[in-house]
PDB file of C-alpha atoms in Angstrom:
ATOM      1  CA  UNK A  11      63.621 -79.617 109.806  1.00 50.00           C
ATOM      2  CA  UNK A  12      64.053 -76.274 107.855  1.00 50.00           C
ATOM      3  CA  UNK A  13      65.393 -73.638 109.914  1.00 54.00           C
ATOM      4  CA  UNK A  14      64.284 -69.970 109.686  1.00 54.00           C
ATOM      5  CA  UNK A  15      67.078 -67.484 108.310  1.00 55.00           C
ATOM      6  CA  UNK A  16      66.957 -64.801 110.356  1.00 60.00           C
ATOM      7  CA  UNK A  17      66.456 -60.918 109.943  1.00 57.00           C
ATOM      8  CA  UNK A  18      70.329 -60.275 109.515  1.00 60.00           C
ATOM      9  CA  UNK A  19      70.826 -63.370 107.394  1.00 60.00           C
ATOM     10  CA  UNK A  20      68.305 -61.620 104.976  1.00 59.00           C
ATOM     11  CA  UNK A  21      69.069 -58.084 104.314  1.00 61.00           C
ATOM     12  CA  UNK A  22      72.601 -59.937 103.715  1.00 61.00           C
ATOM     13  CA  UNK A  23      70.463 -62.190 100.676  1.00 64.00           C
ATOM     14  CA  UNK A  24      68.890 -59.127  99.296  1.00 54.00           C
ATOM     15  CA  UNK A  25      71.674 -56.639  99.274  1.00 61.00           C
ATOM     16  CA  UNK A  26      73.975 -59.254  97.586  1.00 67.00           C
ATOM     17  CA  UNK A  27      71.097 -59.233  95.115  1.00 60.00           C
ATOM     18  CA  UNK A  28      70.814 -56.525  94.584  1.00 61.00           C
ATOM     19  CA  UNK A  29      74.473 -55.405  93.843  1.00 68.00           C
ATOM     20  CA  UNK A  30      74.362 -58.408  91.113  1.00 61.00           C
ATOM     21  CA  UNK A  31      71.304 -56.582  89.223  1.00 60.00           C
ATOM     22  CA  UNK A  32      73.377 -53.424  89.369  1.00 63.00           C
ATOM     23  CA  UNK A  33      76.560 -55.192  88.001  1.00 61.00           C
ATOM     24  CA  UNK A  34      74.442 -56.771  85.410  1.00 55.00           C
ATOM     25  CA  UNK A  35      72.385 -53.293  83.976  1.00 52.00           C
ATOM     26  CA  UNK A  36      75.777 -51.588  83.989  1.00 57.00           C
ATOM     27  CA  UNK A  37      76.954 -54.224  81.504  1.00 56.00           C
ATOM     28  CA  UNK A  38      74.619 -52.990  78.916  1.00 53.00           C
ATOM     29  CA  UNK A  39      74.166 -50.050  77.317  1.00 50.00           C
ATOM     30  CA  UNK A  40      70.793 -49.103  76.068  1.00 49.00           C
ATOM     31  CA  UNK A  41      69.141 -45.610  74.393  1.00 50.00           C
ATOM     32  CA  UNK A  42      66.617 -43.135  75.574  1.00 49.00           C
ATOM     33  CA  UNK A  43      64.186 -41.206  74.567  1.00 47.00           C
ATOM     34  CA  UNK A  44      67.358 -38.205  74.763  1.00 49.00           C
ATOM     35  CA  UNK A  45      68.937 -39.621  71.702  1.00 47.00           C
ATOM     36  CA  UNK A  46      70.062 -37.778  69.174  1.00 48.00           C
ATOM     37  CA  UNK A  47      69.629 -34.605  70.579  1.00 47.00           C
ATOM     38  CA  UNK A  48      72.671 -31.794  70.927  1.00 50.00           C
ATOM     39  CA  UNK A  49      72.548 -32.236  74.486  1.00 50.00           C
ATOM     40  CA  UNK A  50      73.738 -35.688  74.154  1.00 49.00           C
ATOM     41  CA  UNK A  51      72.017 -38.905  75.294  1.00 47.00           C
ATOM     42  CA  UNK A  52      71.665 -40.592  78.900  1.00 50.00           C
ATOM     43  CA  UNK A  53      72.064 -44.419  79.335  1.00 48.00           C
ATOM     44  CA  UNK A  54      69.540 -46.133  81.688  1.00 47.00           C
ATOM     45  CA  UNK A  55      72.616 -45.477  84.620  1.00 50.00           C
ATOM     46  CA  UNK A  56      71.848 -41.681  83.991  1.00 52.00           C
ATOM     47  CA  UNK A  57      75.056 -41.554  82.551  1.00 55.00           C
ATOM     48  CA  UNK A  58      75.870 -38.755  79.726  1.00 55.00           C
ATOM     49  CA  UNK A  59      77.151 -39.823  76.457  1.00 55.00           C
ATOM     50  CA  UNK A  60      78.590 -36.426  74.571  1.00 57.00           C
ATOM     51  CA  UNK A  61      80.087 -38.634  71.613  1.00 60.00           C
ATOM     52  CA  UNK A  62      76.981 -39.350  70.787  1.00 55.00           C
ATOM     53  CA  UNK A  63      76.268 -38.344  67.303  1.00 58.00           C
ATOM     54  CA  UNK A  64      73.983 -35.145  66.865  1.00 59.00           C
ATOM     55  CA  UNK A  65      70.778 -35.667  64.365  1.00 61.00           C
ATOM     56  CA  UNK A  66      69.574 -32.352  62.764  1.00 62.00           C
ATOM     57  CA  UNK A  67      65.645 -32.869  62.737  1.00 65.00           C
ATOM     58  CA  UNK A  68      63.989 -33.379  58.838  1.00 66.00           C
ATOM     59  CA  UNK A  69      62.417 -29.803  58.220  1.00 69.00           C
ATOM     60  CA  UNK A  70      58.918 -29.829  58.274  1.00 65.00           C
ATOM     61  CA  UNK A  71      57.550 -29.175  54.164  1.00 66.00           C
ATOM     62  CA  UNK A  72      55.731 -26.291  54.043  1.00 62.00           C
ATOM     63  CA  UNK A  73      52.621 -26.236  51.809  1.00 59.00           C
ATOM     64  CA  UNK A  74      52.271 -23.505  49.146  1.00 60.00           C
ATOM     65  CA  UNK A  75      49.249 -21.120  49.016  1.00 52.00           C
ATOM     66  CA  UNK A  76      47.733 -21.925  46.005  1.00 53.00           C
ATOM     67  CA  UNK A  77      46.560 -18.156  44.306  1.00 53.00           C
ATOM     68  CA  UNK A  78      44.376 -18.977  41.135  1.00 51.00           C
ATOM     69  CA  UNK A  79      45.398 -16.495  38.290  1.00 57.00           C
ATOM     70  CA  UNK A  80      43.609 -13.881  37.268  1.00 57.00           C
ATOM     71  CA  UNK A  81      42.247 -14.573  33.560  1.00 56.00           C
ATOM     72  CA  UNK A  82      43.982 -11.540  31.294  1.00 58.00           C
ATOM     73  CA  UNK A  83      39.991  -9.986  30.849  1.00 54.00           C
ATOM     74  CA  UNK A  84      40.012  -9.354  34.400  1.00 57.00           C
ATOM     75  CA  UNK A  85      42.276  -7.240  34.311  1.00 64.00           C
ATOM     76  CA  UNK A  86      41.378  -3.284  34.204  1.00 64.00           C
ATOM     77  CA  UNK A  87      44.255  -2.372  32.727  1.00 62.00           C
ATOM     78  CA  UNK A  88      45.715  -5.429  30.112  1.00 63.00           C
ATOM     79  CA  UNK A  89      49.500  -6.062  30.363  1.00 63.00           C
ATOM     80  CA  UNK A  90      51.224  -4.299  27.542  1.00 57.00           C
ATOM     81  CA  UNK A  91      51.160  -6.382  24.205  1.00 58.00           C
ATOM     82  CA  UNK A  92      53.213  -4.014  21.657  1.00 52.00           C
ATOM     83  CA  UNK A  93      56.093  -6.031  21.691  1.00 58.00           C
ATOM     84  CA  UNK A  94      54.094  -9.090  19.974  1.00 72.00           C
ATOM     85  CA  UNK A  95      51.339  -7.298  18.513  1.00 81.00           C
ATOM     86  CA  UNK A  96      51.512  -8.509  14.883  1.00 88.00           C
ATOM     87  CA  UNK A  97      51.523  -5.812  11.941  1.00 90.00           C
ATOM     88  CA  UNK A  98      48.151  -4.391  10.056  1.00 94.00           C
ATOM     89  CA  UNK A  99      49.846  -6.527   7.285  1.00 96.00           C
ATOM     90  CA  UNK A 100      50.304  -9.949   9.371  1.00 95.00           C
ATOM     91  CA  UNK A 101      46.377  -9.570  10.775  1.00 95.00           C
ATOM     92  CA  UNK A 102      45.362  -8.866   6.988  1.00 97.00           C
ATOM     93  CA  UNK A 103      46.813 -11.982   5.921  1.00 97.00           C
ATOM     94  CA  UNK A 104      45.307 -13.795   8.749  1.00 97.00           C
ATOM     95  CA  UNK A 105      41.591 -12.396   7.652  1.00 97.00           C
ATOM     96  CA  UNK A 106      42.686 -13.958   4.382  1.00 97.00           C
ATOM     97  CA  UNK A 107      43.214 -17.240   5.757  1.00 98.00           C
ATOM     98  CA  UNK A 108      39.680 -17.185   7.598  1.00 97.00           C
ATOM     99  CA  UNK A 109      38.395 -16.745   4.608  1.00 97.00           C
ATOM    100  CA  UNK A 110      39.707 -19.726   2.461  1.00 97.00           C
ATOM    101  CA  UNK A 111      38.835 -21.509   5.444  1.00 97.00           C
ATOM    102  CA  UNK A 112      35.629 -20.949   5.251  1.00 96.00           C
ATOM    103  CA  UNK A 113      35.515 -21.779   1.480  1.00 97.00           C
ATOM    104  CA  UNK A 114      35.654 -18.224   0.009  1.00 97.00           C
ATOM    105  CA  UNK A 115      38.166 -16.760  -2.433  1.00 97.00           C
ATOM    106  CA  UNK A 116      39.632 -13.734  -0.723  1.00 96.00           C
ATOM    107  CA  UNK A 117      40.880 -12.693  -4.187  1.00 96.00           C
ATOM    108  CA  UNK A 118      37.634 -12.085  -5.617  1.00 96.00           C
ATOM    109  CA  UNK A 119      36.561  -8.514  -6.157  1.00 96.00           C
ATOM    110  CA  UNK A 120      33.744  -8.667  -3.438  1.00 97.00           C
ATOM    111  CA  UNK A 121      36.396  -9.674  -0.726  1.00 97.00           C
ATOM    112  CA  UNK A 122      39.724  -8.244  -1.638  1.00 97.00           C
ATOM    113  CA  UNK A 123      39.694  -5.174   0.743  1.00 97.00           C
ATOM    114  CA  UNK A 124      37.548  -7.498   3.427  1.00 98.00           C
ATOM    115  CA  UNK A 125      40.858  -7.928   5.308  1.00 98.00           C
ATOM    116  CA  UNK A 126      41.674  -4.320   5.587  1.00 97.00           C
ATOM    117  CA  UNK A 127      38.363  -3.457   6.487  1.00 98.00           C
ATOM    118  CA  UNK A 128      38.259  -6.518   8.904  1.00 97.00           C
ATOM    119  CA  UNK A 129      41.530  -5.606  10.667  1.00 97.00           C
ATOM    120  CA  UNK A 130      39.885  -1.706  10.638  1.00 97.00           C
ATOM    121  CA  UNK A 131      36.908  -2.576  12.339  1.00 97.00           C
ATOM    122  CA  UNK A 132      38.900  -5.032  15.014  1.00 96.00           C
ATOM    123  CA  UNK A 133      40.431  -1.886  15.601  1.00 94.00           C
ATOM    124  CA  UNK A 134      37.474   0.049  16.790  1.00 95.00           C
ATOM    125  CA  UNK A 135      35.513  -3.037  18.598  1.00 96.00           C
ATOM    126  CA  UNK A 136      38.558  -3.778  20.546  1.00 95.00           C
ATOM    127  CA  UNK A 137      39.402  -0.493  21.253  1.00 94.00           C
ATOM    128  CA  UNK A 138      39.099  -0.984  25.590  1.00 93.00           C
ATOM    129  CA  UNK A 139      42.375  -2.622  25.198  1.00 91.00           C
ATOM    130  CA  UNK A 140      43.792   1.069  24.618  1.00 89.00           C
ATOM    131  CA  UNK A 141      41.794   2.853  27.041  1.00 91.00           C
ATOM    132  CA  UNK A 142      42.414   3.026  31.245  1.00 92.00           C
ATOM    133  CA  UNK A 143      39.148   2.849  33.075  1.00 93.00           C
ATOM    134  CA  UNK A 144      40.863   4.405  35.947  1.00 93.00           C
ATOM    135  CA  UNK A 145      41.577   8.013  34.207  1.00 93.00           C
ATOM    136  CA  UNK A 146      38.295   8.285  32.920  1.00 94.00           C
ATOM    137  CA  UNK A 147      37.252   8.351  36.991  1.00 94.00           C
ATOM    138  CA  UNK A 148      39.752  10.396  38.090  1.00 91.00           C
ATOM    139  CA  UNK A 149      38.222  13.854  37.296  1.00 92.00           C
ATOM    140  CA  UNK A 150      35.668  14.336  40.253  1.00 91.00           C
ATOM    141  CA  UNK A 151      32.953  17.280  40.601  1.00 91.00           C
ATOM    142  CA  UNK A 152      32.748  18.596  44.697  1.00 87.00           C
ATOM    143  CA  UNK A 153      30.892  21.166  44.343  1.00 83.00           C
ATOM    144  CA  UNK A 154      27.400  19.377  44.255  1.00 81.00           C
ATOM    145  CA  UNK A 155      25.541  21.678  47.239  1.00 78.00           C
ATOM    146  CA  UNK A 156      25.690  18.527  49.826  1.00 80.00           C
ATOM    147  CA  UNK A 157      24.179  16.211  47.556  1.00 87.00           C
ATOM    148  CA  UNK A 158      24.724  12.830  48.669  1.00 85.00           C
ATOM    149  CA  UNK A 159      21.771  10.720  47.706  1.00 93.00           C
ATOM    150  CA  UNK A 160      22.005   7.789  44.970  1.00 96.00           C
ATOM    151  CA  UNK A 161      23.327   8.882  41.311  1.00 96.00           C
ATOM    152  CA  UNK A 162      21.546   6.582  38.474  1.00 97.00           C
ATOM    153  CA  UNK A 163      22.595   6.222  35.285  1.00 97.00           C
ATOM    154  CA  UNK A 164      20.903   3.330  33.722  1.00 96.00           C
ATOM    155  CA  UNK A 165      19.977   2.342  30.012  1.00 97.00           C
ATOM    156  CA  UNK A 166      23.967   2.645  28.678  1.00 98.00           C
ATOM    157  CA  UNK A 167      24.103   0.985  25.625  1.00 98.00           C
ATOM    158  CA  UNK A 168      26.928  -1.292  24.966  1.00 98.00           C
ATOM    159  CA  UNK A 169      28.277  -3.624  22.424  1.00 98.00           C
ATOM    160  CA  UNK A 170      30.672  -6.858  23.510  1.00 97.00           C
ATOM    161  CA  UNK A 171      32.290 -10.104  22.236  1.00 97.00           C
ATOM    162  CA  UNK A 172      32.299 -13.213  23.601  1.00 96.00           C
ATOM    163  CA  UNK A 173      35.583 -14.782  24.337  1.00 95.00           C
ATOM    164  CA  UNK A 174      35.054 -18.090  24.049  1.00 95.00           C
ATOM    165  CA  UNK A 175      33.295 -17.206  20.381  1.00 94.00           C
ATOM    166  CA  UNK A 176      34.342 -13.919  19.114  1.00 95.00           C
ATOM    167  CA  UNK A 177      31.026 -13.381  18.518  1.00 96.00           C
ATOM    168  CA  UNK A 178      28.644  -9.943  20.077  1.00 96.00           C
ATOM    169  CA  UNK A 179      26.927  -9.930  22.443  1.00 97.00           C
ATOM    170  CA  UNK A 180      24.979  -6.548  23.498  1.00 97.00           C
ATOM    171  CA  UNK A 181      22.293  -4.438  25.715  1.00 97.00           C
ATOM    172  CA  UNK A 182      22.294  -2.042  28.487  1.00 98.00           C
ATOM    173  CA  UNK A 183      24.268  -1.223  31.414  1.00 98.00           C
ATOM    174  CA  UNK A 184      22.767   0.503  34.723  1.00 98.00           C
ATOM    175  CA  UNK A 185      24.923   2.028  37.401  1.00 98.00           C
ATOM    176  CA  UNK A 186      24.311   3.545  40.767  1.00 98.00           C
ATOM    177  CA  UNK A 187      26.345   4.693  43.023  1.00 97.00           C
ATOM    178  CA  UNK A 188      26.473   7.135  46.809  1.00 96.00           C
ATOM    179  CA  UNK A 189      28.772   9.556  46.326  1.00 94.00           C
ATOM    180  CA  UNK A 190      30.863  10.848  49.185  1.00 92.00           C
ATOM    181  CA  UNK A 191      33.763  13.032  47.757  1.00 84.00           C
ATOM    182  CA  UNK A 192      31.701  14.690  44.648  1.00 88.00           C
ATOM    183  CA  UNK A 193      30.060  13.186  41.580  1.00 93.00           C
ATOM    184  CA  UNK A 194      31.613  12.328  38.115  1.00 94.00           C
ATOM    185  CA  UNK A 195      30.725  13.651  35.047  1.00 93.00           C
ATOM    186  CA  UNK A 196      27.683  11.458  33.842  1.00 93.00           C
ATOM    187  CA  UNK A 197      29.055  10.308  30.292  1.00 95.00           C
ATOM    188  CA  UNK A 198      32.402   9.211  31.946  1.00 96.00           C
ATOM    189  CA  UNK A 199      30.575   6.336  33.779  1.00 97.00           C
ATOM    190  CA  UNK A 200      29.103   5.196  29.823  1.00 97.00           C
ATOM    191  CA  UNK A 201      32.865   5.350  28.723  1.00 97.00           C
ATOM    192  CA  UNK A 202      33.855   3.067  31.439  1.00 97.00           C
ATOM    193  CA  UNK A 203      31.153   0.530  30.346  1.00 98.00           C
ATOM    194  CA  UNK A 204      32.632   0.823  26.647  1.00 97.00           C
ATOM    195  CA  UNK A 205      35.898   0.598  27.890  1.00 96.00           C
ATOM    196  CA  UNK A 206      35.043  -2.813  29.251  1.00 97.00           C
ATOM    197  CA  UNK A 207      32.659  -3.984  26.347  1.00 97.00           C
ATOM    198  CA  UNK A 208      34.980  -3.323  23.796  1.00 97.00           C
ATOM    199  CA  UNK A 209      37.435  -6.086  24.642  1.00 95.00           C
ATOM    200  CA  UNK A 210      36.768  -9.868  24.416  1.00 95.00           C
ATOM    201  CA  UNK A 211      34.678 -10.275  27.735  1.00 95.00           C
ATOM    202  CA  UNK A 212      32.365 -12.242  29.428  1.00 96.00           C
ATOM    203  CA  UNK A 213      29.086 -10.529  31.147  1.00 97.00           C
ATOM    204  CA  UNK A 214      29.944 -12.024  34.273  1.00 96.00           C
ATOM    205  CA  UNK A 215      33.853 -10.279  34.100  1.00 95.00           C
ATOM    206  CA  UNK A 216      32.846  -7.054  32.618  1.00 96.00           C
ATOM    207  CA  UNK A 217      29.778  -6.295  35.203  1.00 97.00           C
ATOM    208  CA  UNK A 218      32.074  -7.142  37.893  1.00 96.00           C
ATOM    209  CA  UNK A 219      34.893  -4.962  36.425  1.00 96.00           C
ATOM    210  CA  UNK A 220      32.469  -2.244  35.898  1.00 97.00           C
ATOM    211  CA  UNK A 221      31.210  -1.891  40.155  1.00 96.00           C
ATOM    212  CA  UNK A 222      35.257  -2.477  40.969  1.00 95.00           C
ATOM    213  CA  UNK A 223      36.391   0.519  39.264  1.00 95.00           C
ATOM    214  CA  UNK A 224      33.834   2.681  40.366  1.00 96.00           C
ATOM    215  CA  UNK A 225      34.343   1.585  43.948  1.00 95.00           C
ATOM    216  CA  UNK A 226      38.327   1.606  43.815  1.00 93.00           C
ATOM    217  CA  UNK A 227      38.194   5.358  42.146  1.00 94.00           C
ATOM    218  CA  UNK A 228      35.080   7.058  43.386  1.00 94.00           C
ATOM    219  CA  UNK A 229      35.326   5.496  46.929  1.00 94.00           C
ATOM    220  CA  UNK A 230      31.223   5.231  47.284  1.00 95.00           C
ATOM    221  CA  UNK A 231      29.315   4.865  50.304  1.00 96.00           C
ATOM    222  CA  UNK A 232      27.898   2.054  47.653  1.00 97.00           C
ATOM    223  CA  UNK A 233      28.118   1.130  43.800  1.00 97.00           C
ATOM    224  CA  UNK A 234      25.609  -1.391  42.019  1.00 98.00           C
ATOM    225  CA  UNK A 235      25.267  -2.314  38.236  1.00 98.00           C
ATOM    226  CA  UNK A 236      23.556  -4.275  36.205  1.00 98.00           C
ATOM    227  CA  UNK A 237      23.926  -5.496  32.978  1.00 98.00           C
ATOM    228  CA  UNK A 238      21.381  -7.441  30.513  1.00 98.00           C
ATOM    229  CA  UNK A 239      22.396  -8.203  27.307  1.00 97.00           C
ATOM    230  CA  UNK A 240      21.774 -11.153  24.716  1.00 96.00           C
ATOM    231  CA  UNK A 241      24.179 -13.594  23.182  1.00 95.00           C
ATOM    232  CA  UNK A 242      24.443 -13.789  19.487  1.00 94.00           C
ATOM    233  CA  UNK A 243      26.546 -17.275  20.299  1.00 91.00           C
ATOM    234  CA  UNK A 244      23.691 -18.576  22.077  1.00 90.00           C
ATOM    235  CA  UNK A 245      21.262 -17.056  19.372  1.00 89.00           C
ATOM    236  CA  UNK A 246      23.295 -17.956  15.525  1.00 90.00           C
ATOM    237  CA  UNK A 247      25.003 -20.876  16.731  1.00 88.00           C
ATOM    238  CA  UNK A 248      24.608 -24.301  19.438  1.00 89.00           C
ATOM    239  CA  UNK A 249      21.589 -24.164  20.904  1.00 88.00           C
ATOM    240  CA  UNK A 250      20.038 -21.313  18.654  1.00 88.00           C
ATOM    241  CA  UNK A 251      17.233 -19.646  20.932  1.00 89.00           C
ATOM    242  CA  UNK A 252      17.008 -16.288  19.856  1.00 89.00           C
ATOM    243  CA  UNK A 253      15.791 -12.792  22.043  1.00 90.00           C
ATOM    244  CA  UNK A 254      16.952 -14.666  25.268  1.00 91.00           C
ATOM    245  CA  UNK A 255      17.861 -12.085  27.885  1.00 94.00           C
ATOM    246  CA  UNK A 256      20.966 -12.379  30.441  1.00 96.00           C
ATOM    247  CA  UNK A 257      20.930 -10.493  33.866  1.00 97.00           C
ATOM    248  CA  UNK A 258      23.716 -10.003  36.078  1.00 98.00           C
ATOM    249  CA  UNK A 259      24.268  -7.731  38.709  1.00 97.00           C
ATOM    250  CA  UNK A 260      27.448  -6.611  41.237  1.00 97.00           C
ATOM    251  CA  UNK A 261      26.671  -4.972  44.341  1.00 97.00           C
ATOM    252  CA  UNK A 262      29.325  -2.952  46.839  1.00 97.00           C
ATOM    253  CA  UNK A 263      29.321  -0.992  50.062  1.00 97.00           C
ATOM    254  CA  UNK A 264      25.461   0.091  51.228  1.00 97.00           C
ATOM    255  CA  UNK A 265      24.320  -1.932  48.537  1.00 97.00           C
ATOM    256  CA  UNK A 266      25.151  -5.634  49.580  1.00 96.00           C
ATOM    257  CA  UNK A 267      25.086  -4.484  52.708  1.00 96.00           C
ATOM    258  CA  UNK A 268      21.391  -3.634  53.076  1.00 97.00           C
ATOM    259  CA  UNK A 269      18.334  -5.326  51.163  1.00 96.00           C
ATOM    260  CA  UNK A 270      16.448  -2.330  50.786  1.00 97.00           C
ATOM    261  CA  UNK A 271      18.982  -0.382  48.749  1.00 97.00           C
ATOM    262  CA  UNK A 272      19.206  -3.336  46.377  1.00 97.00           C
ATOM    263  CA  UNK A 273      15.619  -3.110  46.171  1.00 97.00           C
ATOM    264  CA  UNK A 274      15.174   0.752  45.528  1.00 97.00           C
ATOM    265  CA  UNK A 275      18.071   0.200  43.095  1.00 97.00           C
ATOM    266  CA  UNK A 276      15.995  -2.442  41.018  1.00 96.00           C
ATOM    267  CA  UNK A 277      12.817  -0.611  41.501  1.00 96.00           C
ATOM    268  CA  UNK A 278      14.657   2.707  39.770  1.00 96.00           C
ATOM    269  CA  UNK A 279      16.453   0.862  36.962  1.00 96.00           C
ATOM    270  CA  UNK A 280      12.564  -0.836  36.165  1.00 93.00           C
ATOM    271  CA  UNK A 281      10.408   2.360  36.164  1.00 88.00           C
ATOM    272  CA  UNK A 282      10.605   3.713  33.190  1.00 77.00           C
ATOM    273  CA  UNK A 283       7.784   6.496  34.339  1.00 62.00           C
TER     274      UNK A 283
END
């Protein structure tokens, strides 16, 4: 018959046991979550191991901010060309090429001086290249008896080229603005529209140009333009549809701000009473 063990015989079973588990974990050697680290790493007897070798962390890649550039007819004030603007003589002999391209003999007495006269008239049409939008603004009249309602000036004429075509484009320019430190002199604001429109442009760039110099200079309670004009590359050439009218329009301060001013704005620039 089996005989009971008892109490004493058992805490003897299980503390022999035990101290053969403890003999058998210390036998082995196994790494924690510690490892790796400059404080060393701990083995599973709490043990620490200082030899153990030190692993500098993989820096974390850092992602660039992507910053889309600026085409060069954004800019107000182009970055200087001299140093590889080609001679009067090189830009004549390119007009000369153009020409046999197109099948003509540049030689012939109708179009021997075209070239000069071409590279004369480039010189004029692309004259906002030369010309700083900003200094036109800087001169600034204070002495305007507290007037600080809205200054119009709409129905500018201006004449533009495409970019993409070289080819005109042209119509009118309107401009309002709230003064706050004084007015400018009324023709300065048409200047700044040529200063835009005579450089290869898009209608889209230049009105946008146009409201940001005003605002930078001026500093408005609010600027708005507008500019329509038609496309000679959408009227001579692709699609051909002639006496189409483009509208765009940039709005700052008071004027994006509140709906009404945009309205009063359009209703001014439309009555022509």
């Amino acid at each position: 018959m089996y005989a009971k063990p008892d109490s004493t015989t058992m805490t003897a079973r299980v503390a022999r046991a035990g101290d053969a588990m403890d003999a058998a974990l210390k036998s082995l050697s196994y790494p924690t979550a510690d490892a790796g680290l400059p404080e060393g790493v701990r083995d599973l007897n709490g043990m620490r191991n200082d030899n153990a070798p030190t692993l500098v962390p993989a820096p974390v890649p850092v992602r660039p901010v992507e910053v889309a550039p600026q085409p060069p007819s954004a800019q107000r004030v182009p970055n200087e060309i001299a140093l590889g603007r080609p001679s009067r003589e090189e830009a004549e002999a390119a007009v000369r090429t153009l020409l046999r391209w197109a099948g003509d003999d540049p030689t012939r007495e109708g179009l021997v001086d075209t070239p000069a006269r071409v590279v004369k008239a480039y010189d004029q049409l692309f004259g906002g290249y030369r010309q700083d939008a900003d200094a036109l603004l800087e001169r600034v009249f204070e002495e305007v008896e507290g007037y600080s309602d809205v200054v119009l000036v709409r129905d500018i004429p201006f004449y533009s080229h495409c970019e993409h075509h070289m080819v005109p484009f042209m119509g009118l320019a309107h401009i309002a603005y709230y003064p706050t430190k004084g007015v400018v002199g009324l023709s300065k604001l048409a200047r700044v529209v040529d200063t835009f429109a005579r450089r290869l442009q898009t209608q889209e760039t230049m009105t946008a140009q146009i409201a940001d110099v005003i605002e930078s200079i001026l500093k408005p309670r609010g600027v708005a333009v507008m500019v329509e004009a038609e496309h000679l590359c959408m009227a001579m050439r692709g699609v051909q549809k002639a006496g189409v009218s483009t509208i765009t329009t940039q709005f700052k301060g008071v004027f994006k701000t509140d709906p009404n001013e945009q309205v009063r704005f359009l209703t001014l620039v439309r009555n022509k009473g």
